[in-house]
Coordinates of N, CA, C and O and ligand atoms in Angstrom, one line a residue:
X1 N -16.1 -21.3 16.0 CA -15.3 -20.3 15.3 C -13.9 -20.2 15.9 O -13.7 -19.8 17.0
X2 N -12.9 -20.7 15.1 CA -11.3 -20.1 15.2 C -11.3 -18.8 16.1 O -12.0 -17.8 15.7
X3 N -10.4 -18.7 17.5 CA -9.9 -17.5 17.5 C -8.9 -17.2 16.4 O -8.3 -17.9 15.7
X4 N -9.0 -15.7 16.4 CA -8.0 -15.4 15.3 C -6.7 -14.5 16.1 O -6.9 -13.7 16.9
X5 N -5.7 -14.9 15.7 CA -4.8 -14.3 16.1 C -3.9 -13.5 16.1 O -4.1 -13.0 14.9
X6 N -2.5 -12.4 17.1 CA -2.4 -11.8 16.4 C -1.7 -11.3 15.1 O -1.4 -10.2 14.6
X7 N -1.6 -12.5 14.7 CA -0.5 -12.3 13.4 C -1.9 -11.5 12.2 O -2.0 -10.4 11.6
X8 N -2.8 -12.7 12.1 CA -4.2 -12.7 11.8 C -4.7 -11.5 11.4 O -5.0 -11.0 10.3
X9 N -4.7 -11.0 12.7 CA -5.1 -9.6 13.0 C -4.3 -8.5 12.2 O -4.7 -7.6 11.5
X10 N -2.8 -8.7 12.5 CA -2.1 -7.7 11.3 C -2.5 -8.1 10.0 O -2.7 -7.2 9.2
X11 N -2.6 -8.8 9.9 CA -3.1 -9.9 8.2 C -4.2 -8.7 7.6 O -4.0 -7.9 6.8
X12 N -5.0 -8.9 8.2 CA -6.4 -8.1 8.0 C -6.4 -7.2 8.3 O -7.4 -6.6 8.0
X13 N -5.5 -6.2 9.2 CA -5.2 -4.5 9.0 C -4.9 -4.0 8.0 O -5.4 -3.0 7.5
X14 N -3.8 -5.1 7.5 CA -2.8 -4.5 6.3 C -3.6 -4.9 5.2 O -3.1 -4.4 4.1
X15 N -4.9 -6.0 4.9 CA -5.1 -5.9 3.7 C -6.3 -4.4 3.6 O -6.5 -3.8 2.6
X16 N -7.0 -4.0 4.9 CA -7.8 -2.8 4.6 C -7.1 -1.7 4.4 O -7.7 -0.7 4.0
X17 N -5.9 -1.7 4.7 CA -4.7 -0.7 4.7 C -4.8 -0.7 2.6 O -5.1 0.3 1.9
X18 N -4.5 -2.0 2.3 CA -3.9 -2.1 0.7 C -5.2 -1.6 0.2 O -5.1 -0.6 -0.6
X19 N -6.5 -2.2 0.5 CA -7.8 -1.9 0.1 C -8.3 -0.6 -0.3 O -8.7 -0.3 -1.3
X20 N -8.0 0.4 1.1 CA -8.3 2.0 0.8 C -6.4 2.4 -0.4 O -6.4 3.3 -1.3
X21 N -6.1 2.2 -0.3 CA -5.1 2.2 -1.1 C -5.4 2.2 -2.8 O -5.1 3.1 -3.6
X22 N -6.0 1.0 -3.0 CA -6.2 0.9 -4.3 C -7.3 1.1 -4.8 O -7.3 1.2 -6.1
X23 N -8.4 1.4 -4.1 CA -9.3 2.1 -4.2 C -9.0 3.9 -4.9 O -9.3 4.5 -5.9
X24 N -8.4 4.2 -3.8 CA -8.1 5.8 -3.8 C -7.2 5.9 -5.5 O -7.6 6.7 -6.3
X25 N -6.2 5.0 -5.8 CA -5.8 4.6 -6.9 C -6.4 4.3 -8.2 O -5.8 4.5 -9.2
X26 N -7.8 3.8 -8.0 CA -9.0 4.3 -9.4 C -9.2 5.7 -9.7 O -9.3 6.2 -10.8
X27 N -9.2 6.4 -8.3 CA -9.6 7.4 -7.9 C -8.2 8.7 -9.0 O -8.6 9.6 -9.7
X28 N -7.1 8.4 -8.7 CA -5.9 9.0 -9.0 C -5.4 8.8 -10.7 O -4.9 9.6 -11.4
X29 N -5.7 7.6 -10.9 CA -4.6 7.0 -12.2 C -5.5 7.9 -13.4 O -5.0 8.2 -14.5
X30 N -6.9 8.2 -13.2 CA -7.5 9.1 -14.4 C -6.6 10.4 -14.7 O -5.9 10.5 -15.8
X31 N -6.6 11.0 -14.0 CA -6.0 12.5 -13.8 C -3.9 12.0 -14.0 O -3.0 12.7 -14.6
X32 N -3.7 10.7 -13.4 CA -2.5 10.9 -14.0 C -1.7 11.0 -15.5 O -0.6 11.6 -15.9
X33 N -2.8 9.9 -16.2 CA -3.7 9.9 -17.9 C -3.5 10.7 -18.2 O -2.4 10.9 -18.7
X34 N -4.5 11.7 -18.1 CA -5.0 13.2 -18.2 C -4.0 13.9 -18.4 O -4.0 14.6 -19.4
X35 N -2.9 13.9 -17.4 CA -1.7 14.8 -17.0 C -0.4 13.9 -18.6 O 0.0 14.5 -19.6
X36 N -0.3 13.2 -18.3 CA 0.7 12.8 -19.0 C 0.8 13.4 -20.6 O 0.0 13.6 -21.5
X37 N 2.5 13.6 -20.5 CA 2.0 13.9 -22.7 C 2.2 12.9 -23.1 O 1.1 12.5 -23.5
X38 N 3.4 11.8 -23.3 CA 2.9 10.7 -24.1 C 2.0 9.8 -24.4 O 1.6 9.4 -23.3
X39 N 1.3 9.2 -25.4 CA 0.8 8.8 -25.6 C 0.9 7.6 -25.1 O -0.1 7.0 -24.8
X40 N 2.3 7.0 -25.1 CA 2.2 5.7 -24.3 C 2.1 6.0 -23.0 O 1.1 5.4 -22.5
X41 N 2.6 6.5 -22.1 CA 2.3 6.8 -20.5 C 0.6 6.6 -20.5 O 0.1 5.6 -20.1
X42 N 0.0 7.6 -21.0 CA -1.3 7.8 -21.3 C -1.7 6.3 -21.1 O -2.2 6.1 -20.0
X43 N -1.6 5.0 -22.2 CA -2.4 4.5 -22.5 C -2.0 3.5 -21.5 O -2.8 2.7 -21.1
X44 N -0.3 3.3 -20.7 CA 0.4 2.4 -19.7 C -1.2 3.3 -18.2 O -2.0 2.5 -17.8
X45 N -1.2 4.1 -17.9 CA -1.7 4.4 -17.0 C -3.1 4.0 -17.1 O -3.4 3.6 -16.0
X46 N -4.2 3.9 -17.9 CA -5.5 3.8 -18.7 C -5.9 2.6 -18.3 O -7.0 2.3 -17.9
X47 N -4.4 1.6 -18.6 CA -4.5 0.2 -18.7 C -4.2 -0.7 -17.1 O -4.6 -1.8 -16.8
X48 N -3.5 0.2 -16.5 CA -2.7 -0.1 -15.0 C -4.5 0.3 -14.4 O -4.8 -0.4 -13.3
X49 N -5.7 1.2 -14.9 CA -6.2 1.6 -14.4 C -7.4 0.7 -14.2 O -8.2 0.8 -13.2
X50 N -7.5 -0.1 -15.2 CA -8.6 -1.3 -15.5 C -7.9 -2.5 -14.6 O -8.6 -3.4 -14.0
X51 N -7.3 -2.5 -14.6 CA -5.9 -3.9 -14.1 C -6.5 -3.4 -12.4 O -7.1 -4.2 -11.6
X52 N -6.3 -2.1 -12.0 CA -6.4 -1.7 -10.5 C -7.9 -1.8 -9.8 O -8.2 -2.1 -8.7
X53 N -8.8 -1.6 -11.0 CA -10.3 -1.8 -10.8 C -11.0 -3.1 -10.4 O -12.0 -3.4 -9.8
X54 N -9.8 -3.9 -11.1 CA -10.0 -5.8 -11.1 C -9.3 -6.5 -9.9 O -9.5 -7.7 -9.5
X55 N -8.2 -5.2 -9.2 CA -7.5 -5.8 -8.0 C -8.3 -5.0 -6.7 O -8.3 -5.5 -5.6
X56 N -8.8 -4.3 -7.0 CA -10.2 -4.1 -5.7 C -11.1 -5.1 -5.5 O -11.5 -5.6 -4.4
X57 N -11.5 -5.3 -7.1 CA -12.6 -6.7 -6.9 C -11.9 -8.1 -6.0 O -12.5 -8.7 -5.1
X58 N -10.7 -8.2 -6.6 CA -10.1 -9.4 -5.9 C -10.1 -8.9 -4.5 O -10.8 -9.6 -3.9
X59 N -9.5 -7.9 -3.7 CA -9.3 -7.7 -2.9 C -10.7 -8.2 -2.0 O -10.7 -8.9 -0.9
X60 N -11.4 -7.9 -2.4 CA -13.1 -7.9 -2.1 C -13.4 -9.6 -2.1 O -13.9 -10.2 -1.2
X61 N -12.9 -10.2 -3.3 CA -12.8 -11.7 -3.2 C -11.7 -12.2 -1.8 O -12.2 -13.1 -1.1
X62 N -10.7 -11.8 -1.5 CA -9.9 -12.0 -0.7 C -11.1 -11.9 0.8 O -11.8 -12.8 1.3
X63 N -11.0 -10.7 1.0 CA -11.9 -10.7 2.0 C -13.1 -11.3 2.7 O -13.5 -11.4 3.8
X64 N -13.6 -11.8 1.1 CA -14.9 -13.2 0.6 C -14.0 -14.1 1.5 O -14.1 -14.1 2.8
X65 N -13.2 -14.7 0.8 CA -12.9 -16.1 1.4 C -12.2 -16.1 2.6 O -11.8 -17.2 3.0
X66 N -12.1 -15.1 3.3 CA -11.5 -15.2 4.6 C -12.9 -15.1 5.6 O -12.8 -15.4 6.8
X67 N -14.1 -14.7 5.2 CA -15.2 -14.6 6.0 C -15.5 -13.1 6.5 O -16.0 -12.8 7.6
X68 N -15.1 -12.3 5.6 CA -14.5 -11.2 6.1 C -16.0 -10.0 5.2 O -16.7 -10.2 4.3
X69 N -15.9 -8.9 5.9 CA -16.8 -8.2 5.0 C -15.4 -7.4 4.8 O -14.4 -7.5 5.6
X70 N -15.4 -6.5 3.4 CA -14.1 -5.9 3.0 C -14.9 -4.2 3.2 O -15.9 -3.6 2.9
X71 N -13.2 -4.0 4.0 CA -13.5 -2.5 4.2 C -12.1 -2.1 4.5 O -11.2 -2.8 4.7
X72 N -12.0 -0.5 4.5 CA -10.8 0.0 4.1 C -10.3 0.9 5.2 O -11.1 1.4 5.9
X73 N -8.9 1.2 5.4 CA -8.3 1.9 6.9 C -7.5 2.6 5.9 O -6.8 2.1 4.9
X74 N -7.5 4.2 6.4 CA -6.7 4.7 5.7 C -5.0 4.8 5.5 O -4.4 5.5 6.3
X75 N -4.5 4.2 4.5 CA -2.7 4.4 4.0 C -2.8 5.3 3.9 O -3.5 5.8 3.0
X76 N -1.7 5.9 5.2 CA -1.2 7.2 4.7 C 0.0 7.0 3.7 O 0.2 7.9 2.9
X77 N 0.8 5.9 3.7 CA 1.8 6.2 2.4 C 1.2 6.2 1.4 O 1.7 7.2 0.8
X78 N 0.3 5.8 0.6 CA -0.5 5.9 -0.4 C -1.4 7.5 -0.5 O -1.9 7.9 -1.5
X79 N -1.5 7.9 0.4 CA -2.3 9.1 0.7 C -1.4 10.2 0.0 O -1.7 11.1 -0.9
X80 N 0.3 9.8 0.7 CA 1.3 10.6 0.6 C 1.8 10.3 -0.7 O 2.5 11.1 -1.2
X81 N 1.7 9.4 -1.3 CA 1.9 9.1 -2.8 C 1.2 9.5 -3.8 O 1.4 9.7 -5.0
X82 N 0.7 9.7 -3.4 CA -0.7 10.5 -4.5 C -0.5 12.1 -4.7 O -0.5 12.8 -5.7
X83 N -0.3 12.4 -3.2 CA 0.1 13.9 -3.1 C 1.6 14.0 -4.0 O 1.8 15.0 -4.6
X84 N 2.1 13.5 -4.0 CA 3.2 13.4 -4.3 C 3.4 13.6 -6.2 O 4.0 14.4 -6.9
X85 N 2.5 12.6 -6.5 CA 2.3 13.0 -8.0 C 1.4 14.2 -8.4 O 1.5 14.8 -9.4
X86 N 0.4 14.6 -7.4 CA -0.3 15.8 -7.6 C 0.8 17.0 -7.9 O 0.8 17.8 -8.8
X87 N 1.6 17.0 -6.8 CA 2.7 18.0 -6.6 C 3.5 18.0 -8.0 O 3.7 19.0 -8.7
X88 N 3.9 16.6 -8.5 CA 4.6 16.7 -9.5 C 4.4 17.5 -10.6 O 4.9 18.4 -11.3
X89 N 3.0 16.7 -10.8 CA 1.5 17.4 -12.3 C 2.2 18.9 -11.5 O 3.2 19.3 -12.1
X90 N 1.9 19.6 -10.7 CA 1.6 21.0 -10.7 C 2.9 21.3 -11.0 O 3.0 21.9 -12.1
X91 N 4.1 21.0 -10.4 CA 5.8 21.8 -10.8 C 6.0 21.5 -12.2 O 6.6 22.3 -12.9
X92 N 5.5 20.5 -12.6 CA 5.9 20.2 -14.2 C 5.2 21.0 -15.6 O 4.2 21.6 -15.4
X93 N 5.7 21.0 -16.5 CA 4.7 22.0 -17.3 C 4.3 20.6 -18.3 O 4.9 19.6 -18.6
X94 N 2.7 21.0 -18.5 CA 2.2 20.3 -19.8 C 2.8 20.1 -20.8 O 3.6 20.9 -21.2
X95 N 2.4 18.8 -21.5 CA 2.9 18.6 -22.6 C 4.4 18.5 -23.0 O 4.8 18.5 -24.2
X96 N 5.3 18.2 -21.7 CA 7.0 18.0 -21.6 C 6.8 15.9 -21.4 O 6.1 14.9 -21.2
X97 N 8.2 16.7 -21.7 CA 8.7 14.9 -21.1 C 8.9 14.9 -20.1 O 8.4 13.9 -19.5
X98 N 9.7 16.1 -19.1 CA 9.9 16.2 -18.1 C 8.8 15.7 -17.2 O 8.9 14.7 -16.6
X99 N 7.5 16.6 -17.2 CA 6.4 16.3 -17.2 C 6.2 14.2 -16.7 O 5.8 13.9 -15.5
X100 N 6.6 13.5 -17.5 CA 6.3 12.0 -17.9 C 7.5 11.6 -17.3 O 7.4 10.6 -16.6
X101 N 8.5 12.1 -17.2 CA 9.6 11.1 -16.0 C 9.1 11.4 -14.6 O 9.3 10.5 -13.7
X102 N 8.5 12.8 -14.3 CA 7.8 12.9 -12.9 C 7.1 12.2 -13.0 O 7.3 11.5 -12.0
X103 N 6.2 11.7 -13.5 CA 4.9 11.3 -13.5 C 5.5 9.5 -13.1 O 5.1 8.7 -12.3
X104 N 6.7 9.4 -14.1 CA 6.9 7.9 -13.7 C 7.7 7.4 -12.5 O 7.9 6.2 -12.2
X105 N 7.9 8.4 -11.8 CA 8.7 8.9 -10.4 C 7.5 8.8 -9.9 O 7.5 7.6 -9.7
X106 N 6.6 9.0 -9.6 CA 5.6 9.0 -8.4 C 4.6 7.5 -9.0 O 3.8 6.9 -8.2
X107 N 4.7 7.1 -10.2 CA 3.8 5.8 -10.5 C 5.0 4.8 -9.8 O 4.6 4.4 -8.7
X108 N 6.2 4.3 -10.3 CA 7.0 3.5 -9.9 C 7.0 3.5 -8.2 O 7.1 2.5 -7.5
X109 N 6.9 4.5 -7.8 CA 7.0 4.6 -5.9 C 5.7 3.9 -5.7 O 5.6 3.2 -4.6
X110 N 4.7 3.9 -6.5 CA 3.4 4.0 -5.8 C 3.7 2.2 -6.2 O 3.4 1.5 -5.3
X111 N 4.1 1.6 -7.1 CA 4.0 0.1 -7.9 C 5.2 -0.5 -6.7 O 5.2 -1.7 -6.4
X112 N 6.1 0.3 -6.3 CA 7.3 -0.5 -5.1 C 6.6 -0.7 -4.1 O 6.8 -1.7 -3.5
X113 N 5.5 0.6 -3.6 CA 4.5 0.3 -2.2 C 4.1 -1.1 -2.2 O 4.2 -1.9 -1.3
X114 N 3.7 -1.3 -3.2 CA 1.8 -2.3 -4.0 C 2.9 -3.3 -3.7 O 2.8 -4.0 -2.7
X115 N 3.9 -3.5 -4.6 CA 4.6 -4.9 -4.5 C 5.3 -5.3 -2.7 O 5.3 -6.4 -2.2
X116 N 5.8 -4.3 -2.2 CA 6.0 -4.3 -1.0 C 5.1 -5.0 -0.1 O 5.3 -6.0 0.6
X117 N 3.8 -4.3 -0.3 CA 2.6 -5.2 0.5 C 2.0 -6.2 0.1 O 1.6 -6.8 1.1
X118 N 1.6 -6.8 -0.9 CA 1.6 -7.5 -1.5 C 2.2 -8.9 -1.5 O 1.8 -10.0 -1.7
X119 N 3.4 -8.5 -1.4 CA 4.6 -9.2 -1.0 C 4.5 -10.1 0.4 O 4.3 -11.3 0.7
X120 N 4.6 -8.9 1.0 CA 4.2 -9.6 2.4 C 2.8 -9.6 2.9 O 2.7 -9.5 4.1
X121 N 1.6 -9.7 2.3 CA 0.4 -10.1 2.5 C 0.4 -11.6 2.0 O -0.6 -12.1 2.5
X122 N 1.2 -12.4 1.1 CA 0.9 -13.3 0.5 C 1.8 -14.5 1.4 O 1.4 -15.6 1.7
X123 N 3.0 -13.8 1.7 CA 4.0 -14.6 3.1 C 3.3 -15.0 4.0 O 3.1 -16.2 4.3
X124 N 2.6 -13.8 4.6 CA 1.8 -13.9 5.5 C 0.0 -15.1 5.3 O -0.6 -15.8 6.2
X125 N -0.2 -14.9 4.2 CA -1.3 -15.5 3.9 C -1.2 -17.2 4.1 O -1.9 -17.9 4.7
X126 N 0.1 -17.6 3.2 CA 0.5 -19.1 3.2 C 1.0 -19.7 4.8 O 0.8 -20.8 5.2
X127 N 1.6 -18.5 5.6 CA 1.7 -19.1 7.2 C 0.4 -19.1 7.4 O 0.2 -20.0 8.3
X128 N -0.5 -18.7 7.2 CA -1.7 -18.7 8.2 C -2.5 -20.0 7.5 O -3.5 -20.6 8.0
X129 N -1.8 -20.3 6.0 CA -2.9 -21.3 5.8 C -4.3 -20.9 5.3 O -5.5 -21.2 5.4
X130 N -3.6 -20.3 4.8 CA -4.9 -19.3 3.8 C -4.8 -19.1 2.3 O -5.0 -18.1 1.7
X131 N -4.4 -20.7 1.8 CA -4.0 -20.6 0.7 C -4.8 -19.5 -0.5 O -4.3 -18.4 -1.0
X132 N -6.1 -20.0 -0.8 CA -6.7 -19.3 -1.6 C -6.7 -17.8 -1.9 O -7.0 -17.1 -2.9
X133 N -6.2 -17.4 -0.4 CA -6.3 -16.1 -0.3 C -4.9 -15.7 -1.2 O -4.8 -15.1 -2.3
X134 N -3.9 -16.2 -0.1 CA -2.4 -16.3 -0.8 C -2.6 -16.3 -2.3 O -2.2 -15.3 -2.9
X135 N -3.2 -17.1 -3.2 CA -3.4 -17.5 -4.7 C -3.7 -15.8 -5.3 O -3.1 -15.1 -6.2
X136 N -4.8 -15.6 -4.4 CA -5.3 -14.2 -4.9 C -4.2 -12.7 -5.1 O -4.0 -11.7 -5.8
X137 N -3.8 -13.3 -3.9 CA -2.7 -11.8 -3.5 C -1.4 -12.0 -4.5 O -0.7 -11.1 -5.0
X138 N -1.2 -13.3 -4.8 CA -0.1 -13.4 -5.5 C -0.4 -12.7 -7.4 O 0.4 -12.2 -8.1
X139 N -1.3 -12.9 -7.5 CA -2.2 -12.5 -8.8 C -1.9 -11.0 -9.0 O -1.4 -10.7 -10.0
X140 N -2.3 -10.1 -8.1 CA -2.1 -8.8 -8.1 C -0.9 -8.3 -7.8 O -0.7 -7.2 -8.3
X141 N 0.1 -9.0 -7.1 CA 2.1 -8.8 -6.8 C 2.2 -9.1 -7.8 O 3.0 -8.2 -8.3
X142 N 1.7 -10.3 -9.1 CA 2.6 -10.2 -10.3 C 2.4 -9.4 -11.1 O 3.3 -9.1 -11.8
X143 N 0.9 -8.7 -11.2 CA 0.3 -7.6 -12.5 C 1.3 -6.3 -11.5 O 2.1 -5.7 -12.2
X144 N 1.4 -6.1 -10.4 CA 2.4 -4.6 -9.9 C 3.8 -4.7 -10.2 O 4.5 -3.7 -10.1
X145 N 4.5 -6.2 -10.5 CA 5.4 -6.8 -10.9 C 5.8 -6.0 -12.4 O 6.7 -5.2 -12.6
X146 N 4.6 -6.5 -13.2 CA 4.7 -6.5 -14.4 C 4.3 -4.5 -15.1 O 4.7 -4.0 -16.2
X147 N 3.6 -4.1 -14.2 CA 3.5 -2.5 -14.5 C 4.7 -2.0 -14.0 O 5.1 -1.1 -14.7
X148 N 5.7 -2.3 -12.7 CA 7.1 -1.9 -12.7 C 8.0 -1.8 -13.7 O 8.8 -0.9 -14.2
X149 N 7.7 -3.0 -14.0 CA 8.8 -3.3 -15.5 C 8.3 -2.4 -16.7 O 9.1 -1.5 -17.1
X150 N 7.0 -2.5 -17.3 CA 6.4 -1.5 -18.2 C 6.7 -0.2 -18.2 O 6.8 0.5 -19.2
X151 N 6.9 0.5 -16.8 CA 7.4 1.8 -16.7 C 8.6 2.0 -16.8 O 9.0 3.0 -17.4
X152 N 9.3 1.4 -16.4 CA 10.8 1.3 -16.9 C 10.8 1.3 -18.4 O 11.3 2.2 -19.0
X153 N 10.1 0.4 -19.2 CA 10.6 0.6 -20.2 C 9.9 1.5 -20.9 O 9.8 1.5 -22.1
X154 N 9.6 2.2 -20.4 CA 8.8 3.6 -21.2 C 10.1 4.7 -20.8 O 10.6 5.5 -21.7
X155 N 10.5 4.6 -19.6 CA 11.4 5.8 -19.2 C 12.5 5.5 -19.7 O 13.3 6.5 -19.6
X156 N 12.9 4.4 -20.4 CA 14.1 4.3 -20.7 C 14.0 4.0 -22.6 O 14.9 4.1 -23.5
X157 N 12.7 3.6 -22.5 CA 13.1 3.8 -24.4 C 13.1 5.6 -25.0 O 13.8 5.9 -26.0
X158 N 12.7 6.2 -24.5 CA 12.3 7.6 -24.7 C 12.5 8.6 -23.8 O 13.5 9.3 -23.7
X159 N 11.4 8.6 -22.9 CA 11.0 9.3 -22.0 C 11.8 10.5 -21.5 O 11.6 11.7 -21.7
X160 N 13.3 9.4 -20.5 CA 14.3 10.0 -20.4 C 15.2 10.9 -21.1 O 15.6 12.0 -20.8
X161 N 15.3 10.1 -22.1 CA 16.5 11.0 -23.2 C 15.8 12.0 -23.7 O 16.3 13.1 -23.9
X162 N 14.2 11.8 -23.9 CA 13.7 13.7 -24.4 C 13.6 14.7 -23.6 O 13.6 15.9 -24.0
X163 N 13.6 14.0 -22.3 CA 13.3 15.2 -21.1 C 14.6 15.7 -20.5 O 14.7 16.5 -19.6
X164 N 15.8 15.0 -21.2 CA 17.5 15.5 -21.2 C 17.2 16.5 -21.7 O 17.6 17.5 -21.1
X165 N 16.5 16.6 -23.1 CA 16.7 17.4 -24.0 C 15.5 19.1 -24.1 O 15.6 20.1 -24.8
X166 N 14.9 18.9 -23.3 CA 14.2 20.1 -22.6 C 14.9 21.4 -22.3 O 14.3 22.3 -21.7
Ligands
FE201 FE1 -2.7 -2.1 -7.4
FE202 FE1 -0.3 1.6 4.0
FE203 FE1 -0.4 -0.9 -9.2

């Protein structure tokens, strides 16, 4: 058996770090649904939420191919991101737009986290020579890629300009 090193060792902090993260994130994106008035926010969150369900499994696959059993270390930025949209749901009133630009204020923070680690989990994956793994992580950076951009364009076809008008 390879010693593992300590780069290694950050490698596999930071993916149980992403792990409790996106777990807690099935846990959240219902209630952010729930909260939202548009119907598209609604169905962008619904959909981000099946997408997030499929990036635990991989995560769990990641963990597979490193020899790893998969387990999770608590993100507090993610802890703090979550509170964050809780807070918003409560200051905002139902059924606004206002409402849905907070909401995309604390989804976009939480999609810059995701891509941030992600980011550098996959850097890190290819130095160590962990391609497959790398393959995996890059899979999930492009779907947080691609829900960044989706929320933009929700905030900016509508969103915004109704919640001007509040
Ligand atoms: Fe995710
Ligand atoms: Fe973290
Ligand atoms: Fe995400």
């Amino acid at each position: 058996m390879e010693t593992e090193s300590k780069l290694y060792q950050l490698f596999e902090d930071e993916l149980k770090d992403i792990y409790w993260a996106e777990t807690h994130l099935v846990k959240a994106l219902p209630k952010m649904a729930e909260a939202a008035t548009s119907e598209q926010l609604k169905k962008a969150f619904e959909k981000h939420l099946e997408v997030t369900q499929k990036q635990v499994s991989r995560l769990e696959e990641v963990f597979s191919v490193l020899g790893k059993k998969a387990s999770a270390k608590k993100c507090e930025a993610m802890s703090g991101l979550i509170e964050e949209a809780n807070t918003i749901i409560g200051d905002t009133e139902k059924d606004t737009m206002t409402r849905d630009c907070g909401l995309i204020f604390a989804a976009q923070k939480v999609e810059h986290y995701e891509i941030a680690t992600y980011g550098c989990l996959k850097a890190v994956a290819n130095i160590l020579g962990e391609k497959e793994a790398a393959e995996l992580l890059n899979q999930t950076l492009q779907e947080e890629k691609n829900t960044d951009v989706e929320l933009t364009v929700i905030a900016e076809s509508f969103v915004n300009q109704e919640a001007e008008k509040e």
